[in-house]
Every structure is written in C-alpha cells, then in structure tokens.
Amino acid sequence: MTTVGSLPNLEVLKLKTYAFSGREWEPNEGEFLQLKFLLLDCIYLEHWRAESIHFPSLQRLVLKGCYDLKEIPCGIGEIPTLQSIELRRCRDSVATSAKQIQKEQLELGNDGLQVQIM
C-alpha cells in the first residue's frame, strides 16, 4: 500500500476482493495526500488504524461487505473535507462507529457529513 499511497495524483482508490493483503492497515503519514474517494469492497481487513493526517483530502468513504472490520477509525471523522460515509453489508459495530463520527461532527457544528447505512 505504500507504493499506491505515494502516487502524487491519486484521487480515487477502489480496493476490491483480494486487493489488500493482511488483517491490519495503518497508512503512513504523507501517503494518500490527494485521495478524495476511498472504496473498500469485500476486503478482509479487521483493524484499520488511521488519523485525519493519513487521508487529509478524503471526501467520500464507501465500505461494502467488510464483514471483518470492527470499526471505522475515529480519526477519519476529523478530516475537514469528509462529506459522506456509505456502508453496505458491514458489521453493526462499523455502523455504530460511523454514527459516532457523525454525532461528533454535529457537536462541532458540522452538519454536512452524511452517513448512509444500507
């Protein structure tokens, strides 16, 4: 992922079945600087550790069929450009973390973050 994350003009990343190796993902600071859209589709990721500095330009996060993922990192909610989180076929704990991120943003006066759970 370091090679992909280092691409200077990467704005859209769609990781689908078997595109990701390992049960944990912790991006490095300085990667994914221009990423605006991130899709994780049927990725066997269990622990995702990320802060706002790891995806500073992210606008849209889509998680589909990430059955093993336990939660969305709370640092994702601190990304000032984040506009939406969309969940499909994910654990209840992932939905809970998305709702918590939305709640925290509302408390900070940001009512623009949309969370869709399908």
CSV table of C-alpha atoms in Angstrom, one decimal:
chain,number,residue,atom,x,y,z
A,1,MET,CA,0.0,0.0,0.0
A,2,THR,CA,3.0,2.3,0.5
A,3,THR,CA,3.6,2.3,-3.2
A,4,VAL,CA,0.0,3.1,-4.1
A,5,GLY,CA,-0.3,5.7,-1.3
A,6,SER,CA,2.8,7.5,-2.6
A,7,LEU,CA,1.2,8.2,-6.0
A,8,PRO,CA,1.1,12.0,-6.1
A,9,ASN,CA,-2.1,12.4,-8.1
A,10,LEU,CA,-4.1,9.6,-6.7
A,11,GLU,CA,-7.7,10.8,-6.1
A,12,VAL,CA,-9.8,7.7,-6.4
A,13,LEU,CA,-8.9,4.3,-4.8
A,14,LYS,CA,-11.1,1.3,-5.1
A,15,LEU,CA,-9.9,-1.8,-3.3
A,16,LYS,CA,-11.9,-4.8,-4.0
A,17,THR,CA,-11.8,-8.5,-3.1
A,18,TYR,CA,-8.2,-9.7,-2.5
A,19,ALA,CA,-6.8,-6.3,-3.4
A,20,PHE,CA,-5.5,-5.9,0.1
A,21,SER,CA,-3.1,-8.3,1.9
A,22,GLY,CA,-3.3,-8.6,5.7
A,23,ARG,CA,-5.7,-8.1,8.5
A,24,GLU,CA,-4.4,-4.7,9.6
A,25,TRP,CA,-3.9,-1.4,7.8
A,26,GLU,CA,-2.1,1.6,9.2
A,27,PRO,CA,-1.2,4.1,6.5
A,28,ASN,CA,2.0,6.2,6.8
A,29,GLU,CA,1.9,9.9,7.2
A,30,GLY,CA,2.5,11.6,3.8
A,31,GLU,CA,0.6,8.9,1.8
A,32,PHE,CA,-2.8,9.4,0.1
A,33,LEU,CA,-2.5,13.2,0.2
A,34,GLN,CA,-4.8,13.8,-2.7
A,35,LEU,CA,-7.2,10.9,-2.2
A,36,LYS,CA,-10.8,12.1,-2.4
A,37,PHE,CA,-12.7,8.8,-2.8
A,38,LEU,CA,-11.9,5.5,-1.0
A,39,LEU,CA,-13.9,2.3,-1.6
A,40,LEU,CA,-13.2,-0.9,0.4
A,41,ASP,CA,-15.2,-3.7,-1.1
A,42,CYS,CA,-15.1,-7.2,0.4
A,43,ILE,CA,-11.7,-6.6,1.9
A,44,TYR,CA,-10.7,-8.9,4.7
A,45,LEU,CA,-9.5,-6.1,6.9
A,46,GLU,CA,-10.1,-6.4,10.6
A,47,HIS,CA,-8.2,-3.5,12.2
A,48,TRP,CA,-7.8,-0.1,10.4
A,49,ARG,CA,-5.7,2.5,12.2
A,50,ALA,CA,-5.9,5.9,10.6
A,51,GLU,CA,-6.0,9.6,11.6
A,52,SER,CA,-7.0,12.6,9.6
A,53,ILE,CA,-3.4,13.2,8.5
A,54,HIS,CA,-3.5,9.9,6.6
A,55,PHE,CA,-6.3,11.0,4.3
A,56,PRO,CA,-6.3,14.8,4.5
A,57,SER,CA,-8.4,15.4,1.3
A,58,LEU,CA,-10.9,12.5,1.7
A,59,GLN,CA,-14.4,13.5,0.7
A,60,ARG,CA,-16.2,10.1,0.4
A,61,LEU,CA,-15.7,6.8,2.1
A,62,VAL,CA,-17.6,3.7,1.0
A,63,LEU,CA,-17.3,0.4,2.8
A,64,LYS,CA,-19.1,-2.7,1.2
A,65,GLY,CA,-19.0,-6.2,2.6
A,66,CYS,CA,-16.2,-5.5,5.0
A,67,TYR,CA,-17.5,-8.2,7.4
A,68,ASP,CA,-14.3,-8.5,9.4
A,69,LEU,CA,-13.8,-4.8,10.0
A,70,LYS,CA,-14.5,-3.9,13.6
A,71,GLU,CA,-14.9,-0.1,13.3
A,72,ILE,CA,-14.1,3.0,11.3
A,73,PRO,CA,-11.1,4.8,12.9
A,74,CYS,CA,-12.4,7.8,14.9
A,75,GLY,CA,-9.7,9.9,13.3
A,76,ILE,CA,-11.5,9.7,9.9
A,77,GLY,CA,-14.2,11.9,11.4
A,78,GLU,CA,-11.6,14.7,11.9
A,79,ILE,CA,-11.0,15.1,8.2
A,80,PRO,CA,-12.3,18.5,7.4
A,81,THR,CA,-13.2,17.6,3.7
A,82,LEU,CA,-15.2,14.5,4.6
A,83,GLN,CA,-18.7,14.7,3.2
A,84,SER,CA,-20.1,11.2,3.3
A,85,ILE,CA,-19.7,7.7,4.7
A,86,GLU,CA,-21.6,4.9,3.0
A,87,LEU,CA,-21.9,1.5,4.5
A,88,ARG,CA,-23.3,-1.7,2.9
A,89,ARG,CA,-23.2,-5.1,4.4
A,90,CYS,CA,-20.9,-4.3,7.3
A,91,ARG,CA,-20.9,-5.2,11.0
A,92,ASP,CA,-23.2,-3.3,13.4
A,93,SER,CA,-20.0,-2.1,15.2
A,94,VAL,CA,-18.9,-0.4,12.0
A,95,ALA,CA,-22.3,1.4,11.7
A,96,THR,CA,-22.0,2.4,15.3
A,97,SER,CA,-18.6,4.0,14.7
A,98,ALA,CA,-20.0,5.8,11.6
A,99,LYS,CA,-22.9,7.2,13.7
A,100,GLN,CA,-20.5,8.2,16.4
A,101,ILE,CA,-18.3,10.1,13.9
A,102,GLN,CA,-21.4,11.9,12.6
A,103,LYS,CA,-22.5,12.8,16.1
A,104,GLU,CA,-19.1,14.2,17.0
A,105,GLN,CA,-19.2,16.3,13.8
A,106,LEU,CA,-22.7,17.6,14.6
A,107,GLU,CA,-21.4,18.6,18.1
A,108,LEU,CA,-18.6,20.6,16.4
A,109,GLY,CA,-21.1,22.4,14.2
A,110,ASN,CA,-20.5,20.3,11.0
A,111,ASP,CA,-23.9,19.2,9.9
A,112,GLY,CA,-22.7,18.4,6.3
A,113,LEU,CA,-21.4,14.9,7.0
A,114,GLN,CA,-23.9,12.4,5.6
A,115,VAL,CA,-23.9,8.8,6.8
A,116,GLN,CA,-25.8,6.2,4.8
A,117,ILE,CA,-26.2,2.7,6.2
A,118,MET,CA,-27.7,0.1,3.8
